[in-house]
């Protein structure tokens, strides 16, 4: 039995050597047409260096110094709810107003409603990328037909209400953008020491 296995191994090796020798002398099975050879690139192009990805910078808009009527309505309503519960009212941070306006405009123009912007990332990303320092931060969003209704929406949602009434927050920025009858409302909060 062992002798038979040795004979088969020898035959197999012999056949492999003969077939490789004959394959080397045969023409290629599918020859490459001459017209194709002219398109063959013999040198590899150097890879194009790709720039390092940069964090999305918030587009430059004029500094906010005054709230619109809708933004004043939201700001006053939020502070009314806070003071009724014995909390300190929030102060306006106009850099947050600028970012909140950009976020509201971004949602309206890019047809989404979410805390993560495809363009700017989260509110925390926007704040960090624009040098806003904070110990605590938060964001409330509303999509409604009136600024006054936004306060009701915030207060009737436990998550939004807890953000709005968080005693750690002391500054806010409100941004309202109108598209058709819809108001996109962003309110950013920070707690700064």
Coordinates of C-alpha atoms in Angstrom, one line a residue:
X1 CA 0.0 0.0 0.0
X2 CA 2.8 2.3 0.9
X3 CA 4.6 1.4 -2.3
X4 CA 1.4 2.2 -4.3
X5 CA 1.2 5.7 -2.7
X6 CA 4.8 6.4 -3.5
X7 CA 4.3 5.4 -7.2
X8 CA 1.2 7.7 -7.4
X9 CA 3.2 10.6 -5.8
X10 CA 6.0 10.1 -8.3
X11 CA 3.6 10.0 -11.3
X12 CA 1.9 13.2 -10.0
X13 CA 5.1 15.1 -9.7
X14 CA 6.3 13.9 -13.1
X15 CA 3.0 15.0 -14.7
X16 CA 3.3 18.5 -13.0
X17 CA 6.8 19.0 -14.3
X18 CA 5.9 17.9 -17.8
X19 CA 2.8 20.0 -18.0
X20 CA 4.6 23.2 -16.7
X21 CA 7.4 22.6 -19.3
X22 CA 4.9 22.2 -22.1
X23 CA 2.8 25.2 -20.9
X24 CA 5.9 27.4 -21.2
X25 CA 6.4 26.5 -24.8
X26 CA 2.7 26.9 -25.8
X27 CA 1.4 30.3 -27.0
X28 CA -0.8 32.1 -24.4
X29 CA -4.3 30.8 -24.3
X30 CA -5.9 34.2 -24.8
X31 CA -3.3 36.5 -26.5
X32 CA -3.5 40.2 -25.8
X33 CA -4.5 42.1 -28.9
X34 CA -1.9 44.6 -30.1
X35 CA -4.4 47.6 -30.0
X36 CA -4.9 46.9 -26.2
X37 CA -1.2 47.2 -25.5
X38 CA -1.1 50.8 -26.4
X39 CA -3.4 51.7 -23.6
X40 CA -1.5 49.8 -21.0
X41 CA 0.1 52.1 -18.5
X42 CA 3.6 50.9 -17.6
X43 CA 4.1 53.4 -14.8
X44 CA 2.0 53.7 -11.7
X45 CA 0.8 57.2 -11.0
X46 CA 1.8 58.7 -7.7
X47 CA -1.1 58.8 -5.3
X48 CA -2.6 62.3 -5.1
X49 CA -2.1 63.6 -1.6
X50 CA -5.5 64.2 0.1
X51 CA -5.9 67.1 2.4
X52 CA -6.6 66.4 6.1
X53 CA -10.3 66.6 6.8
X54 CA -11.1 69.8 8.7
X55 CA -14.0 70.2 11.1
X56 CA -16.9 71.9 9.5
X57 CA -16.6 75.6 10.1
X58 CA -19.7 77.6 10.7
X59 CA -20.3 80.0 7.9
X60 CA -19.6 83.6 8.6
X61 CA -22.7 85.6 9.4
X62 CA -22.9 89.0 10.9
X63 CA -22.7 89.0 14.7
X64 CA -26.1 88.8 16.3
X65 CA -26.8 91.8 18.5
X66 CA -30.6 92.0 18.6
X67 CA -33.3 89.3 18.8
X68 CA -36.1 89.1 16.3
X69 CA -39.7 89.3 17.6
X70 CA -40.1 85.5 17.4
X71 CA -36.7 85.0 19.1
X72 CA -37.8 87.4 21.9
X73 CA -41.0 85.5 22.3
X74 CA -39.2 82.2 22.9
X75 CA -36.6 83.8 25.1
X76 CA -39.2 85.6 27.3
X77 CA -41.4 82.5 27.5
X78 CA -38.4 80.3 28.6
X79 CA -37.4 82.8 31.3
X80 CA -41.0 83.1 32.5
X81 CA -41.2 79.3 33.0
X82 CA -37.8 79.3 34.8
X83 CA -38.7 82.1 37.2
X84 CA -42.1 80.7 38.0
X85 CA -40.2 77.6 39.3
X86 CA -37.7 79.7 41.3
X87 CA -34.8 79.3 38.8
X88 CA -32.5 82.1 37.7
X89 CA -33.4 83.5 34.3
X90 CA -31.1 82.9 31.4
X91 CA -29.0 85.6 29.8
X92 CA -28.6 86.0 26.1
X93 CA -25.3 84.9 24.6
X94 CA -25.2 86.5 21.1
X95 CA -22.6 84.0 19.8
X96 CA -25.1 81.2 20.7
X97 CA -27.8 83.2 18.9
X98 CA -25.7 83.2 15.8
X99 CA -25.1 79.5 15.9
X100 CA -28.8 78.8 16.7
X101 CA -29.9 80.8 13.7
X102 CA -27.5 78.9 11.5
X103 CA -28.8 75.6 12.8
X104 CA -32.4 76.6 12.2
X105 CA -31.6 77.8 8.7
X106 CA -29.6 74.6 8.0
X107 CA -32.6 72.4 9.0
X108 CA -35.0 74.4 6.9
X109 CA -32.8 74.5 3.8
X110 CA -31.6 70.9 4.0
X111 CA -35.0 69.4 4.9
X112 CA -34.2 67.7 8.2
X113 CA -35.2 68.0 11.8
X114 CA -32.6 66.6 14.1
X115 CA -30.0 67.4 16.8
X116 CA -27.2 66.3 14.4
X117 CA -26.7 68.5 11.4
X118 CA -25.1 66.7 8.3
X119 CA -23.2 69.9 7.8
X120 CA -22.3 71.2 11.3
X121 CA -22.6 68.1 13.5
X122 CA -24.1 68.5 17.0
X123 CA -24.6 71.7 19.0
X124 CA -21.6 70.7 21.0
X125 CA -19.5 70.4 17.8
X126 CA -20.7 73.9 16.7
X127 CA -19.9 75.4 20.0
X128 CA -16.4 73.8 20.2
X129 CA -15.6 74.7 16.6
X130 CA -16.4 78.4 17.4
X131 CA -14.5 78.7 20.6
X132 CA -17.5 78.7 23.0
X133 CA -16.4 77.4 26.4
X134 CA -18.9 75.8 28.7
X135 CA -19.2 73.4 31.6
X136 CA -22.7 72.2 30.6
X137 CA -24.5 72.4 27.2
X138 CA -27.8 71.5 25.7
X139 CA -30.2 72.2 22.8
X140 CA -33.9 72.3 22.2
X141 CA -35.5 72.2 18.8
X142 CA -39.0 72.9 17.6
X143 CA -40.8 73.0 14.3
X144 CA -44.1 74.8 14.5
X145 CA -46.1 77.6 13.1
X146 CA -45.7 80.1 16.0
X147 CA -43.0 81.1 18.5
X148 CA -45.5 81.0 21.3
X149 CA -46.4 77.4 20.5
X150 CA -42.7 76.4 20.7
X151 CA -42.9 77.2 24.5
X152 CA -45.9 74.9 24.9
X153 CA -44.1 72.1 22.9
X154 CA -41.0 72.4 25.0
X155 CA -43.0 72.4 28.3
X156 CA -45.1 69.4 27.2
X157 CA -42.1 67.2 26.5
X158 CA -40.3 65.9 29.5
X159 CA -36.9 65.9 27.8
X160 CA -37.2 69.4 26.5
X161 CA -38.7 70.7 29.8
X162 CA -35.8 69.2 31.8
X163 CA -33.3 70.9 29.4
X164 CA -35.2 74.2 29.6
X165 CA -35.4 74.1 33.5
X166 CA -31.9 72.8 34.1
X167 CA -30.5 75.0 36.9
X168 CA -26.9 74.4 35.6
X169 CA -27.6 76.5 32.5
X170 CA -27.2 80.3 32.8
X171 CA -26.9 81.4 29.1
X172 CA -28.9 80.8 26.0
X173 CA -29.1 81.6 22.3
X174 CA -32.4 81.4 20.3
X175 CA -32.5 81.2 16.5
X176 CA -35.7 81.2 14.5
X177 CA -35.8 80.6 10.7
X178 CA -39.1 80.7 8.8
X179 CA -39.7 78.7 5.6
X180 CA -43.3 79.1 4.4
X181 CA -45.5 78.8 7.4
X182 CA -43.1 76.7 9.3
X183 CA -40.8 78.1 12.0
X184 CA -37.6 76.2 12.7
X185 CA -36.6 77.1 16.3
X186 CA -33.2 76.2 17.9
X187 CA -32.4 77.1 21.4
X188 CA -28.8 76.4 22.7
X189 CA -28.0 76.4 26.4
X190 CA -24.7 76.6 28.2
X191 CA -23.7 76.6 31.8
X192 CA -20.5 78.7 32.1
X193 CA -18.7 79.4 35.4

